[in-house]
Amino acid sequence: MRSDHRLLVVHAHPDDESEFGAGTVARYHAEGVRTVLVCCTDGGQGKVRNPDVGAVGVRAADVVEVRRRELEAGAAIIGFDRVVRLDFPDSGSVGLTDRPASCFARLPLDEVVRPVIEAIRLERPQVVMAYADDQRSYPHPDHLRAHEVALRAFEDAGNPEAHPELGPAWPPERLYYTVTSRERRKAINASYVKMGLAAPFSQQVGFQGRGDPDLAPGRERVTAVVDVKGYVGVWIAGLRAHACQMNPALDEVLGIPPSRAAELFAEEEFVLAPGGSGHEDPDSPASDLFAGI
Ligand SMILES: [Zn+2]
C-alpha cells in the first residue's frame, strides 16, 4: 500500500471522471493512493441522451442537480476520496456559437484557476492528471480550458509569490496528460471491426469523444502506460452511473461483453508534461505515474 501518494485529477464535466484515466484512478485508489477530483463545470448544457431517462435531445429542467447526483455516484464508484465541484457554467458543446461570457471557457483564466491552485495546495498531490495539450480529436471548449487551467495551476501552486492568500505553496512533482494514442485507437478500432461492430474511434464522434485516430497524439509521445486490466469494469460501472448522458444501446464500450472490454481497454496511456520530474522515454514508458516518488 502507498498511503503517502496523492493524486489530483482535473476534469471538465460530470461523467469525464468515469472515462478519461478512470481505470488508473480506480487502481490507485485500491492501492491506497489518496485520489481527489476537481470537476470544473456544472454540466448544465448536457442534454438527455438516454431514452430510459427522458426525452432525448432535451435539457432536463433540473439538469445541474441530476448531474451533481450522477457525479457523486460515478466518482464514488471510481474511488475518488474527495470531489471538489467548482460548478462553473458549462460552456456547451463543440460547434456552439454565442457562448455566454460567464461560461467556464470564457471567464478570465485567473478567476477559474484560483480554486484549482487552492485545491492543490490543500491536498498536496505529487501527481496531477489532466487533458492533453493536443485535443484535436475532441476539441470541446471546456476540455481545452480544463487543460489550460490545470497547466497554470500546476505551475503556480508551487510559487509562493502566486496567490499567497490561497495557502502555503505546494509544487506537485508531475503533470500527466491522459491520452489514447493514434496507434491504440487504430488497434481498438480493428478489434471492433473484427467483431462486426462499428469502429468506436472515428470522425463520427461517439458519446465521449472517441475521436478520429489521425487527430490523436502518436505513440511516440506516450511516456507512461498503466495496466488497468482489473479495473475496466469499475469505470464502465462509473459511466453507467451517468444515466442521463449514457445511451447503453448506442455506446460502443457498453455494447460489448465486459470480458472483451477488459481486454481492449486493459491499458491507459499518459504523456508527461514538461516542467516536472519523471520518466520521459517513449521507448520504455513508465508503468507507474508515481515511479521514483
Ligand atoms: Zn467533458
PDB file of C-alpha atoms and ligand atoms in Angstrom:
ATOM      1  CA  MET A   1       0.000   0.000   0.000  1.00  0.00           C
ATOM      2  CA  ARG A   2       1.158   3.502  -0.686  1.00  0.00           C
ATOM      3  CA  SER A   3      -0.654   5.802   1.659  1.00  0.00           C
ATOM      4  CA  ASP A   4       1.812   8.673   1.116  1.00  0.00           C
ATOM      5  CA  HIS A   5       0.926   9.035  -2.549  1.00  0.00           C
ATOM      6  CA  ARG A   6      -1.663  11.607  -3.574  1.00  0.00           C
ATOM      7  CA  LEU A   7      -3.237  12.140  -6.996  1.00  0.00           C
ATOM      8  CA  LEU A   8      -5.314  15.139  -8.082  1.00  0.00           C
ATOM      9  CA  VAL A   9      -7.300  14.925 -11.321  1.00  0.00           C
ATOM     10  CA  VAL A  10      -8.764  17.903 -13.195  1.00  0.00           C
ATOM     11  CA  HIS A  11     -11.857  17.172 -15.307  1.00  0.00           C
ATOM     12  CA  ALA A  12     -14.287  19.355 -17.222  1.00  0.00           C
ATOM     13  CA  HIS A  13     -17.735  17.792 -16.701  1.00  0.00           C
ATOM     14  CA  PRO A  14     -19.597  15.285 -14.585  1.00  0.00           C
ATOM     15  CA  ASP A  15     -19.014  11.944 -16.471  1.00  0.00           C
ATOM     16  CA  ASP A  16     -15.432  12.725 -17.598  1.00  0.00           C
ATOM     17  CA  GLU A  17     -14.163  11.306 -14.298  1.00  0.00           C
ATOM     18  CA  SER A  18     -15.577   7.917 -15.308  1.00  0.00           C
ATOM     19  CA  GLU A  19     -13.934   7.908 -18.730  1.00  0.00           C
ATOM     20  CA  PHE A  20     -10.563   9.574 -19.044  1.00  0.00           C
ATOM     21  CA  GLY A  21      -7.849   7.878 -16.987  1.00  0.00           C
ATOM     22  CA  ALA A  22     -10.566   6.381 -14.806  1.00  0.00           C
ATOM     23  CA  GLY A  23      -9.101   2.880 -14.668  1.00  0.00           C
ATOM     24  CA  THR A  24      -5.842   4.347 -13.396  1.00  0.00           C
ATOM     25  CA  VAL A  25      -7.621   6.320 -10.687  1.00  0.00           C
ATOM     26  CA  ALA A  26      -9.578   3.218  -9.673  1.00  0.00           C
ATOM     27  CA  ARG A  27      -6.392   1.196  -9.438  1.00  0.00           C
ATOM     28  CA  TYR A  28      -4.521   3.811  -7.431  1.00  0.00           C
ATOM     29  CA  HIS A  29      -7.431   4.226  -5.056  1.00  0.00           C
ATOM     30  CA  ALA A  30      -7.474   0.472  -4.499  1.00  0.00           C
ATOM     31  CA  GLU A  31      -3.731   0.560  -3.791  1.00  0.00           C
ATOM     32  CA  GLY A  32      -4.147   3.215  -1.113  1.00  0.00           C
ATOM     33  CA  VAL A  33      -3.343   6.415  -3.037  1.00  0.00           C
ATOM     34  CA  ARG A  34      -5.443   9.420  -1.972  1.00  0.00           C
ATOM     35  CA  THR A  35      -7.421  10.463  -5.045  1.00  0.00           C
ATOM     36  CA  VAL A  36      -9.041  13.878  -5.461  1.00  0.00           C
ATOM     37  CA  LEU A  37     -11.253  15.014  -8.333  1.00  0.00           C
ATOM     38  CA  VAL A  38     -11.634  18.650  -9.343  1.00  0.00           C
ATOM     39  CA  CYS A  39     -14.688  18.899 -11.625  1.00  0.00           C
ATOM     40  CA  CYS A  40     -14.649  22.327 -13.269  1.00  0.00           C
ATOM     41  CA  THR A  41     -18.184  22.746 -14.624  1.00  0.00           C
ATOM     42  CA  ASP A  42     -21.744  22.014 -13.574  1.00  0.00           C
ATOM     43  CA  GLY A  43     -22.577  20.066 -16.758  1.00  0.00           C
ATOM     44  CA  GLY A  44     -25.551  22.371 -17.191  1.00  0.00           C
ATOM     45  CA  GLN A  45     -25.542  22.209 -21.001  1.00  0.00           C
ATOM     46  CA  GLY A  46     -25.874  18.428 -21.087  1.00  0.00           C
ATOM     47  CA  LYS A  47     -28.901  17.129 -22.961  1.00  0.00           C
ATOM     48  CA  VAL A  48     -30.530  13.796 -22.223  1.00  0.00           C
ATOM     49  CA  ARG A  49     -29.043  11.040 -24.396  1.00  0.00           C
ATOM     50  CA  ASN A  50     -30.765   8.081 -22.811  1.00  0.00           C
ATOM     51  CA  PRO A  51     -34.407   7.394 -23.739  1.00  0.00           C
ATOM     52  CA  ASP A  52     -34.834   5.444 -20.481  1.00  0.00           C
ATOM     53  CA  VAL A  53     -34.279   8.687 -18.572  1.00  0.00           C
ATOM     54  CA  GLY A  54     -36.248  11.248 -20.567  1.00  0.00           C
ATOM     55  CA  ALA A  55     -36.799  12.899 -23.930  1.00  0.00           C
ATOM     56  CA  VAL A  56     -33.559  12.579 -25.923  1.00  0.00           C
ATOM     57  CA  GLY A  57     -32.022  15.876 -27.029  1.00  0.00           C
ATOM     58  CA  VAL A  58     -33.803  17.855 -24.321  1.00  0.00           C
ATOM     59  CA  ARG A  59     -32.131  19.516 -21.373  1.00  0.00           C
ATOM     60  CA  ALA A  60     -33.842  18.500 -18.126  1.00  0.00           C
ATOM     61  CA  ALA A  61     -35.105  21.442 -16.057  1.00  0.00           C
ATOM     62  CA  ASP A  62     -33.041  20.216 -13.111  1.00  0.00           C
ATOM     63  CA  VAL A  63     -30.047  19.150 -15.226  1.00  0.00           C
ATOM     64  CA  VAL A  64     -27.461  20.577 -12.819  1.00  0.00           C
ATOM     65  CA  GLU A  65     -28.964  18.704  -9.884  1.00  0.00           C
ATOM     66  CA  VAL A  66     -29.280  15.470 -11.891  1.00  0.00           C
ATOM     67  CA  ARG A  67     -25.668  15.664 -12.995  1.00  0.00           C
ATOM     68  CA  ARG A  68     -24.491  16.527  -9.484  1.00  0.00           C
ATOM     69  CA  ARG A  69     -26.067  13.311  -8.219  1.00  0.00           C
ATOM     70  CA  GLU A  70     -24.627  11.317 -11.121  1.00  0.00           C
ATOM     71  CA  LEU A  71     -21.187  12.800 -10.452  1.00  0.00           C
ATOM     72  CA  GLU A  72     -21.334  11.783  -6.806  1.00  0.00           C
ATOM     73  CA  ALA A  73     -22.326   8.254  -7.798  1.00  0.00           C
ATOM     74  CA  GLY A  74     -19.734   7.947 -10.594  1.00  0.00           C
ATOM     75  CA  ALA A  75     -16.891   9.360  -8.513  1.00  0.00           C
ATOM     76  CA  ALA A  76     -17.740   7.020  -5.629  1.00  0.00           C
ATOM     77  CA  ILE A  77     -17.635   4.014  -7.969  1.00  0.00           C
ATOM     78  CA  ILE A  78     -14.275   5.056  -9.455  1.00  0.00           C
ATOM     79  CA  GLY A  79     -12.919   5.599  -5.948  1.00  0.00           C
ATOM     80  CA  PHE A  80     -12.304   9.302  -5.580  1.00  0.00           C
ATOM     81  CA  ASP A  81     -11.713  10.094  -1.917  1.00  0.00           C
ATOM     82  CA  ARG A  82     -12.893  13.661  -2.396  1.00  0.00           C
ATOM     83  CA  VAL A  83     -14.781  15.560  -5.097  1.00  0.00           C
ATOM     84  CA  VAL A  84     -14.205  19.298  -5.432  1.00  0.00           C
ATOM     85  CA  ARG A  85     -17.011  20.743  -7.549  1.00  0.00           C
ATOM     86  CA  LEU A  86     -16.163  24.162  -8.973  1.00  0.00           C
ATOM     87  CA  ASP A  87     -19.564  24.465 -10.703  1.00  0.00           C
ATOM     88  CA  PHE A  88     -18.510  26.977 -13.330  1.00  0.00           C
ATOM     89  CA  PRO A  89     -21.225  27.185 -16.012  1.00  0.00           C
ATOM     90  CA  ASP A  90     -20.812  24.521 -18.696  1.00  0.00           C
ATOM     91  CA  SER A  91     -19.757  26.174 -21.985  1.00  0.00           C
ATOM     92  CA  GLY A  92     -21.797  23.870 -24.229  1.00  0.00           C
ATOM     93  CA  SER A  93     -20.589  21.510 -26.884  1.00  0.00           C
ATOM     94  CA  VAL A  94     -18.190  21.763 -29.799  1.00  0.00           C
ATOM     95  CA  GLY A  95     -19.544  23.963 -32.601  1.00  0.00           C
ATOM     96  CA  LEU A  96     -21.892  26.024 -30.446  1.00  0.00           C
ATOM     97  CA  THR A  97     -21.766  29.723 -31.269  1.00  0.00           C
ATOM     98  CA  ASP A  98     -22.662  32.547 -28.929  1.00  0.00           C
ATOM     99  CA  ARG A  99     -21.430  31.193 -25.595  1.00  0.00           C
ATOM    100  CA  PRO A 100     -22.234  33.420 -22.607  1.00  0.00           C
ATOM    101  CA  ALA A 101     -19.324  35.397 -21.136  1.00  0.00           C
ATOM    102  CA  SER A 102     -19.995  33.719 -17.783  1.00  0.00           C
ATOM    103  CA  CYS A 103     -19.213  30.194 -19.042  1.00  0.00           C
ATOM    104  CA  PHE A 104     -16.093  28.287 -17.959  1.00  0.00           C
ATOM    105  CA  ALA A 105     -14.367  28.681 -21.334  1.00  0.00           C
ATOM    106  CA  ARG A 106     -14.851  32.447 -21.418  1.00  0.00           C
ATOM    107  CA  LEU A 107     -14.326  33.546 -17.819  1.00  0.00           C
ATOM    108  CA  PRO A 108     -10.884  35.080 -17.148  1.00  0.00           C
ATOM    109  CA  LEU A 109      -8.248  32.355 -16.713  1.00  0.00           C
ATOM    110  CA  ASP A 110      -7.073  33.896 -13.460  1.00  0.00           C
ATOM    111  CA  GLU A 111     -10.554  33.540 -11.985  1.00  0.00           C
ATOM    112  CA  VAL A 112     -11.094  29.909 -12.934  1.00  0.00           C
ATOM    113  CA  VAL A 113      -7.601  28.766 -11.957  1.00  0.00           C
ATOM    114  CA  ARG A 114      -7.742  30.062  -8.368  1.00  0.00           C
ATOM    115  CA  PRO A 115      -9.828  27.239  -6.840  1.00  0.00           C
ATOM    116  CA  VAL A 116      -7.606  24.654  -8.557  1.00  0.00           C
ATOM    117  CA  ILE A 117      -4.474  26.208  -7.039  1.00  0.00           C
ATOM    118  CA  GLU A 118      -6.259  26.193  -3.701  1.00  0.00           C
ATOM    119  CA  ALA A 119      -7.178  22.503  -4.047  1.00  0.00           C
ATOM    120  CA  ILE A 120      -3.586  21.567  -4.986  1.00  0.00           C
ATOM    121  CA  ARG A 121      -2.176  23.463  -2.004  1.00  0.00           C
ATOM    122  CA  LEU A 122      -4.650  21.858   0.352  1.00  0.00           C
ATOM    123  CA  GLU A 123      -4.318  18.295  -0.977  1.00  0.00           C
ATOM    124  CA  ARG A 124      -0.586  18.411  -1.808  1.00  0.00           C
ATOM    125  CA  PRO A 125      -0.639  15.832  -4.647  1.00  0.00           C
ATOM    126  CA  GLN A 126       2.665  14.612  -6.067  1.00  0.00           C
ATOM    127  CA  VAL A 127       0.934  13.858  -9.372  1.00  0.00           C
ATOM    128  CA  VAL A 128      -1.693  15.897 -11.234  1.00  0.00           C
ATOM    129  CA  MET A 129      -3.646  14.361 -14.133  1.00  0.00           C
ATOM    130  CA  ALA A 130      -5.321  16.468 -16.824  1.00  0.00           C
ATOM    131  CA  TYR A 131      -6.274  16.619 -20.514  1.00  0.00           C
ATOM    132  CA  ALA A 132      -3.540  16.843 -23.115  1.00  0.00           C
ATOM    133  CA  ASP A 133      -2.118  19.842 -24.928  1.00  0.00           C
ATOM    134  CA  ASP A 134      -3.315  18.222 -28.189  1.00  0.00           C
ATOM    135  CA  GLN A 135      -7.088  17.731 -28.163  1.00  0.00           C
ATOM    136  CA  ARG A 136      -7.803  17.968 -31.868  1.00  0.00           C
ATOM    137  CA  SER A 137      -9.740  14.702 -31.782  1.00  0.00           C
ATOM    138  CA  TYR A 138     -12.272  16.190 -29.327  1.00  0.00           C
ATOM    139  CA  PRO A 139     -11.889  19.966 -29.089  1.00  0.00           C
ATOM    140  CA  HIS A 140     -14.606  20.620 -26.518  1.00  0.00           C
ATOM    141  CA  PRO A 141     -14.121  24.170 -25.215  1.00  0.00           C
ATOM    142  CA  ASP A 142     -14.404  23.078 -21.578  1.00  0.00           C
ATOM    143  CA  HIS A 143     -11.796  20.360 -22.081  1.00  0.00           C
ATOM    144  CA  LEU A 144      -9.429  22.803 -23.802  1.00  0.00           C
ATOM    145  CA  ARG A 145      -9.982  25.201 -20.903  1.00  0.00           C
ATOM    146  CA  ALA A 146      -9.520  22.484 -18.267  1.00  0.00           C
ATOM    147  CA  HIS A 147      -6.117  21.766 -19.810  1.00  0.00           C
ATOM    148  CA  GLU A 148      -5.103  25.446 -19.596  1.00  0.00           C
ATOM    149  CA  VAL A 149      -6.370  25.660 -16.034  1.00  0.00           C
ATOM    150  CA  ALA A 150      -4.542  22.522 -14.894  1.00  0.00           C
ATOM    151  CA  LEU A 151      -1.313  23.657 -16.531  1.00  0.00           C
ATOM    152  CA  ARG A 152      -1.435  27.102 -14.928  1.00  0.00           C
ATOM    153  CA  ALA A 153      -2.417  25.678 -11.527  1.00  0.00           C
ATOM    154  CA  PHE A 154       0.409  23.120 -11.739  1.00  0.00           C
ATOM    155  CA  GLU A 155       2.886  25.951 -12.378  1.00  0.00           C
ATOM    156  CA  ASP A 156       1.510  28.437  -9.853  1.00  0.00           C
ATOM    157  CA  ALA A 157       0.643  26.150  -6.926  1.00  0.00           C
ATOM    158  CA  GLY A 158       4.324  25.819  -6.058  1.00  0.00           C
ATOM    159  CA  ASN A 159       5.132  29.501  -6.470  1.00  0.00           C
ATOM    160  CA  PRO A 160       4.856  31.247  -3.081  1.00  0.00           C
ATOM    161  CA  GLU A 161       4.501  34.598  -4.798  1.00  0.00           C
ATOM    162  CA  ALA A 162       1.430  33.484  -6.771  1.00  0.00           C
ATOM    163  CA  HIS A 163      -1.788  33.929  -4.794  1.00  0.00           C
ATOM    164  CA  PRO A 164      -0.312  33.657  -1.281  1.00  0.00           C
ATOM    165  CA  GLU A 165      -3.866  34.002   0.053  1.00  0.00           C
ATOM    166  CA  LEU A 166      -4.674  30.514  -1.318  1.00  0.00           C
ATOM    167  CA  GLY A 167      -2.479  28.665   1.154  1.00  0.00           C
ATOM    168  CA  PRO A 168       1.155  27.609   1.511  1.00  0.00           C
ATOM    169  CA  ALA A 169       2.857  26.847  -1.816  1.00  0.00           C
ATOM    170  CA  TRP A 170       2.968  23.191  -2.896  1.00  0.00           C
ATOM    171  CA  PRO A 171       4.770  22.157  -6.095  1.00  0.00           C
ATOM    172  CA  PRO A 172       3.371  18.862  -7.436  1.00  0.00           C
ATOM    173  CA  GLU A 173       6.183  16.801  -8.940  1.00  0.00           C
ATOM    174  CA  ARG A 174       4.474  15.782 -12.173  1.00  0.00           C
ATOM    175  CA  LEU A 175       1.665  16.659 -14.523  1.00  0.00           C
ATOM    176  CA  TYR A 176       0.453  13.800 -16.705  1.00  0.00           C
ATOM    177  CA  TYR A 177      -1.851  14.153 -19.681  1.00  0.00           C
ATOM    178  CA  THR A 178      -4.369  11.376 -20.183  1.00  0.00           C
ATOM    179  CA  VAL A 179      -4.421  10.282 -23.835  1.00  0.00           C
ATOM    180  CA  THR A 180      -5.459   7.436 -26.106  1.00  0.00           C
ATOM    181  CA  SER A 181      -2.806   7.351 -28.787  1.00  0.00           C
ATOM    182  CA  ARG A 182      -3.416   7.150 -32.516  1.00  0.00           C
ATOM    183  CA  GLU A 183      -1.950   3.635 -32.565  1.00  0.00           C
ATOM    184  CA  ARG A 184      -4.105   2.384 -29.700  1.00  0.00           C
ATOM    185  CA  ARG A 185      -7.244   3.874 -31.261  1.00  0.00           C
ATOM    186  CA  LYS A 186      -6.496   2.112 -34.537  1.00  0.00           C
ATOM    187  CA  ALA A 187      -5.867  -1.203 -32.776  1.00  0.00           C
ATOM    188  CA  ILE A 188      -9.133  -0.926 -30.822  1.00  0.00           C
ATOM    189  CA  ASN A 189     -10.989   0.045 -33.998  1.00  0.00           C
ATOM    190  CA  ALA A 190      -9.611  -3.024 -35.779  1.00  0.00           C
ATOM    191  CA  SER A 191     -10.805  -5.260 -32.936  1.00  0.00           C
ATOM    192  CA  TYR A 192     -14.312  -3.807 -33.138  1.00  0.00           C
ATOM    193  CA  VAL A 193     -14.433  -4.279 -36.902  1.00  0.00           C
ATOM    194  CA  LYS A 194     -13.353  -7.908 -36.389  1.00  0.00           C
ATOM    195  CA  MET A 195     -16.316  -8.307 -34.015  1.00  0.00           C
ATOM    196  CA  GLY A 196     -18.573  -6.964 -36.761  1.00  0.00           C
ATOM    197  CA  LEU A 197     -19.118  -3.657 -34.955  1.00  0.00           C
ATOM    198  CA  ALA A 198     -18.552  -0.053 -35.959  1.00  0.00           C
ATOM    199  CA  ALA A 199     -15.142   1.392 -35.110  1.00  0.00           C
ATOM    200  CA  PRO A 200     -15.524   3.476 -31.929  1.00  0.00           C
ATOM    201  CA  PHE A 201     -12.752   5.949 -32.734  1.00  0.00           C
ATOM    202  CA  SER A 202     -13.984   7.724 -35.823  1.00  0.00           C
ATOM    203  CA  GLN A 203     -14.948  11.120 -37.124  1.00  0.00           C
ATOM    204  CA  GLN A 204     -18.478  10.108 -36.288  1.00  0.00           C
ATOM    205  CA  VAL A 205     -17.662  11.095 -32.749  1.00  0.00           C
ATOM    206  CA  GLY A 206     -19.196   8.723 -30.244  1.00  0.00           C
ATOM    207  CA  PHE A 207     -20.505   9.543 -26.835  1.00  0.00           C
ATOM    208  CA  GLN A 208     -17.284  10.517 -25.120  1.00  0.00           C
ATOM    209  CA  GLY A 209     -15.366  11.987 -27.996  1.00  0.00           C
ATOM    210  CA  ARG A 210     -13.742   8.756 -29.030  1.00  0.00           C
ATOM    211  CA  GLY A 211     -12.488  10.737 -31.982  1.00  0.00           C
ATOM    212  CA  ASP A 212     -10.557  10.313 -35.193  1.00  0.00           C
ATOM    213  CA  PRO A 213      -7.337   8.334 -34.615  1.00  0.00           C
ATOM    214  CA  ASP A 214      -5.409  10.541 -37.026  1.00  0.00           C
ATOM    215  CA  LEU A 215      -6.099  13.574 -34.846  1.00  0.00           C
ATOM    216  CA  ALA A 216      -4.826  11.892 -31.665  1.00  0.00           C
ATOM    217  CA  PRO A 217      -1.296  12.155 -30.242  1.00  0.00           C
ATOM    218  CA  GLY A 218       1.046   9.494 -31.605  1.00  0.00           C
ATOM    219  CA  ARG A 219       2.511   6.686 -29.539  1.00  0.00           C
ATOM    220  CA  GLU A 220       5.884   8.452 -29.747  1.00  0.00           C
ATOM    221  CA  ARG A 221       4.598  10.947 -27.181  1.00  0.00           C
ATOM    222  CA  VAL A 222       3.409   8.367 -24.634  1.00  0.00           C
ATOM    223  CA  THR A 223       5.722   8.208 -21.614  1.00  0.00           C
ATOM    224  CA  ALA A 224       3.627   6.078 -19.248  1.00  0.00           C
ATOM    225  CA  VAL A 225       1.322   3.092 -19.742  1.00  0.00           C
ATOM    226  CA  VAL A 226      -0.654   1.914 -16.726  1.00  0.00           C
ATOM    227  CA  ASP A 227      -2.067  -1.622 -16.513  1.00  0.00           C
ATOM    228  CA  VAL A 228      -5.732  -1.289 -15.545  1.00  0.00           C
ATOM    229  CA  LYS A 229      -6.923  -4.731 -16.605  1.00  0.00           C
ATOM    230  CA  GLY A 230      -8.642  -5.368 -13.291  1.00  0.00           C
ATOM    231  CA  TYR A 231     -10.412  -2.003 -13.274  1.00  0.00           C
ATOM    232  CA  VAL A 232     -12.133  -1.712 -16.652  1.00  0.00           C
ATOM    233  CA  GLY A 233     -15.385  -2.952 -15.115  1.00  0.00           C
ATOM    234  CA  VAL A 234     -15.091  -0.240 -12.486  1.00  0.00           C
ATOM    235  CA  TRP A 235     -15.008   2.655 -14.908  1.00  0.00           C
ATOM    236  CA  ILE A 236     -17.722   1.127 -17.055  1.00  0.00           C
ATOM    237  CA  ALA A 237     -19.888   0.992 -13.925  1.00  0.00           C
ATOM    238  CA  GLY A 238     -18.941   4.629 -13.322  1.00  0.00           C
ATOM    239  CA  LEU A 239     -20.134   5.524 -16.820  1.00  0.00           C
ATOM    240  CA  ARG A 240     -23.425   3.757 -16.202  1.00  0.00           C
ATOM    241  CA  ALA A 241     -23.957   5.982 -13.157  1.00  0.00           C
ATOM    242  CA  HIS A 242     -24.270   8.880 -15.610  1.00  0.00           C
ATOM    243  CA  ALA A 243     -27.619   7.599 -16.781  1.00  0.00           C
ATOM    244  CA  CYS A 244     -28.798  10.810 -18.452  1.00  0.00           C
ATOM    245  CA  GLN A 245     -25.615  11.008 -20.547  1.00  0.00           C
ATOM    246  CA  MET A 246     -25.266   7.352 -21.485  1.00  0.00           C
ATOM    247  CA  ASN A 247     -27.344   5.534 -24.036  1.00  0.00           C
ATOM    248  CA  PRO A 248     -26.465   1.886 -23.395  1.00  0.00           C
ATOM    249  CA  ALA A 249     -27.976   0.919 -26.751  1.00  0.00           C
ATOM    250  CA  LEU A 250     -25.634   3.208 -28.673  1.00  0.00           C
ATOM    251  CA  ASP A 251     -22.481   3.370 -26.606  1.00  0.00           C
ATOM    252  CA  GLU A 252     -19.569   1.437 -28.057  1.00  0.00           C
ATOM    253  CA  VAL A 253     -17.995   0.392 -24.777  1.00  0.00           C
ATOM    254  CA  LEU A 254     -21.229  -0.553 -23.033  1.00  0.00           C
ATOM    255  CA  GLY A 255     -22.274  -2.516 -26.112  1.00  0.00           C
ATOM    256  CA  ILE A 256     -19.580  -5.194 -25.964  1.00  0.00           C
ATOM    257  CA  PRO A 257     -19.184  -8.048 -23.473  1.00  0.00           C
ATOM    258  CA  PRO A 258     -17.398  -6.918 -20.277  1.00  0.00           C
ATOM    259  CA  SER A 259     -14.637  -9.504 -20.731  1.00  0.00           C
ATOM    260  CA  ARG A 260     -13.892  -8.152 -24.215  1.00  0.00           C
ATOM    261  CA  ALA A 261     -13.876  -4.574 -22.912  1.00  0.00           C
ATOM    262  CA  ALA A 262     -11.459  -5.626 -20.180  1.00  0.00           C
ATOM    263  CA  GLU A 263      -9.043  -6.895 -22.841  1.00  0.00           C
ATOM    264  CA  LEU A 264      -9.352  -3.964 -25.222  1.00  0.00           C
ATOM    265  CA  PHE A 265      -9.094  -1.251 -22.599  1.00  0.00           C
ATOM    266  CA  ALA A 266      -6.561  -3.005 -20.361  1.00  0.00           C
ATOM    267  CA  GLU A 267      -4.008  -0.195 -20.526  1.00  0.00           C
ATOM    268  CA  GLU A 268      -4.219   3.578 -20.192  1.00  0.00           C
ATOM    269  CA  GLU A 269      -1.693   5.938 -21.722  1.00  0.00           C
ATOM    270  CA  PHE A 270      -0.191   9.162 -20.424  1.00  0.00           C
ATOM    271  CA  VAL A 271       2.130  11.890 -21.638  1.00  0.00           C
ATOM    272  CA  LEU A 272       4.412  13.571 -19.123  1.00  0.00           C
ATOM    273  CA  ALA A 273       4.064  17.344 -19.365  1.00  0.00           C
ATOM    274  CA  PRO A 274       7.185  19.499 -19.409  1.00  0.00           C
ATOM    275  CA  GLY A 275       8.252  21.125 -16.186  1.00  0.00           C
ATOM    276  CA  GLY A 276       8.179  18.257 -13.719  1.00  0.00           C
ATOM    277  CA  SER A 277      10.234  15.269 -12.733  1.00  0.00           C
ATOM    278  CA  GLY A 278       9.620  11.838 -14.188  1.00  0.00           C
ATOM    279  CA  HIS A 279      10.471   9.265 -16.760  1.00  0.00           C
ATOM    280  CA  GLU A 280      10.434  10.568 -20.324  1.00  0.00           C
ATOM    281  CA  ASP A 281      11.421   7.704 -22.625  1.00  0.00           C
ATOM    282  CA  PRO A 282       8.609   6.696 -25.006  1.00  0.00           C
ATOM    283  CA  ASP A 283      10.665   3.613 -25.981  1.00  0.00           C
ATOM    284  CA  SER A 284      10.294   2.281 -22.446  1.00  0.00           C
ATOM    285  CA  PRO A 285       7.284   4.009 -20.905  1.00  0.00           C
ATOM    286  CA  ALA A 286       6.879   4.079 -17.133  1.00  0.00           C
ATOM    287  CA  SER A 287       4.284   1.693 -15.707  1.00  0.00           C
ATOM    288  CA  ASP A 288       3.545   3.874 -12.671  1.00  0.00           C
ATOM    289  CA  LEU A 289       2.774   7.605 -12.595  1.00  0.00           C
ATOM    290  CA  PHE A 290       4.439   7.742  -9.160  1.00  0.00           C
ATOM    291  CA  ALA A 291       7.631   5.908 -10.208  1.00  0.00           C
ATOM    292  CA  GLY A 292      10.511   7.093  -8.045  1.00  0.00           C
ATOM    293  CA  ILE A 293       8.289   9.111  -5.703  1.00  0.00           C
TER     294      ILE A 293
HETATM  295 ZN    ZN B   1     -16.479  16.505 -20.804  1.00  0.00          ZN
END
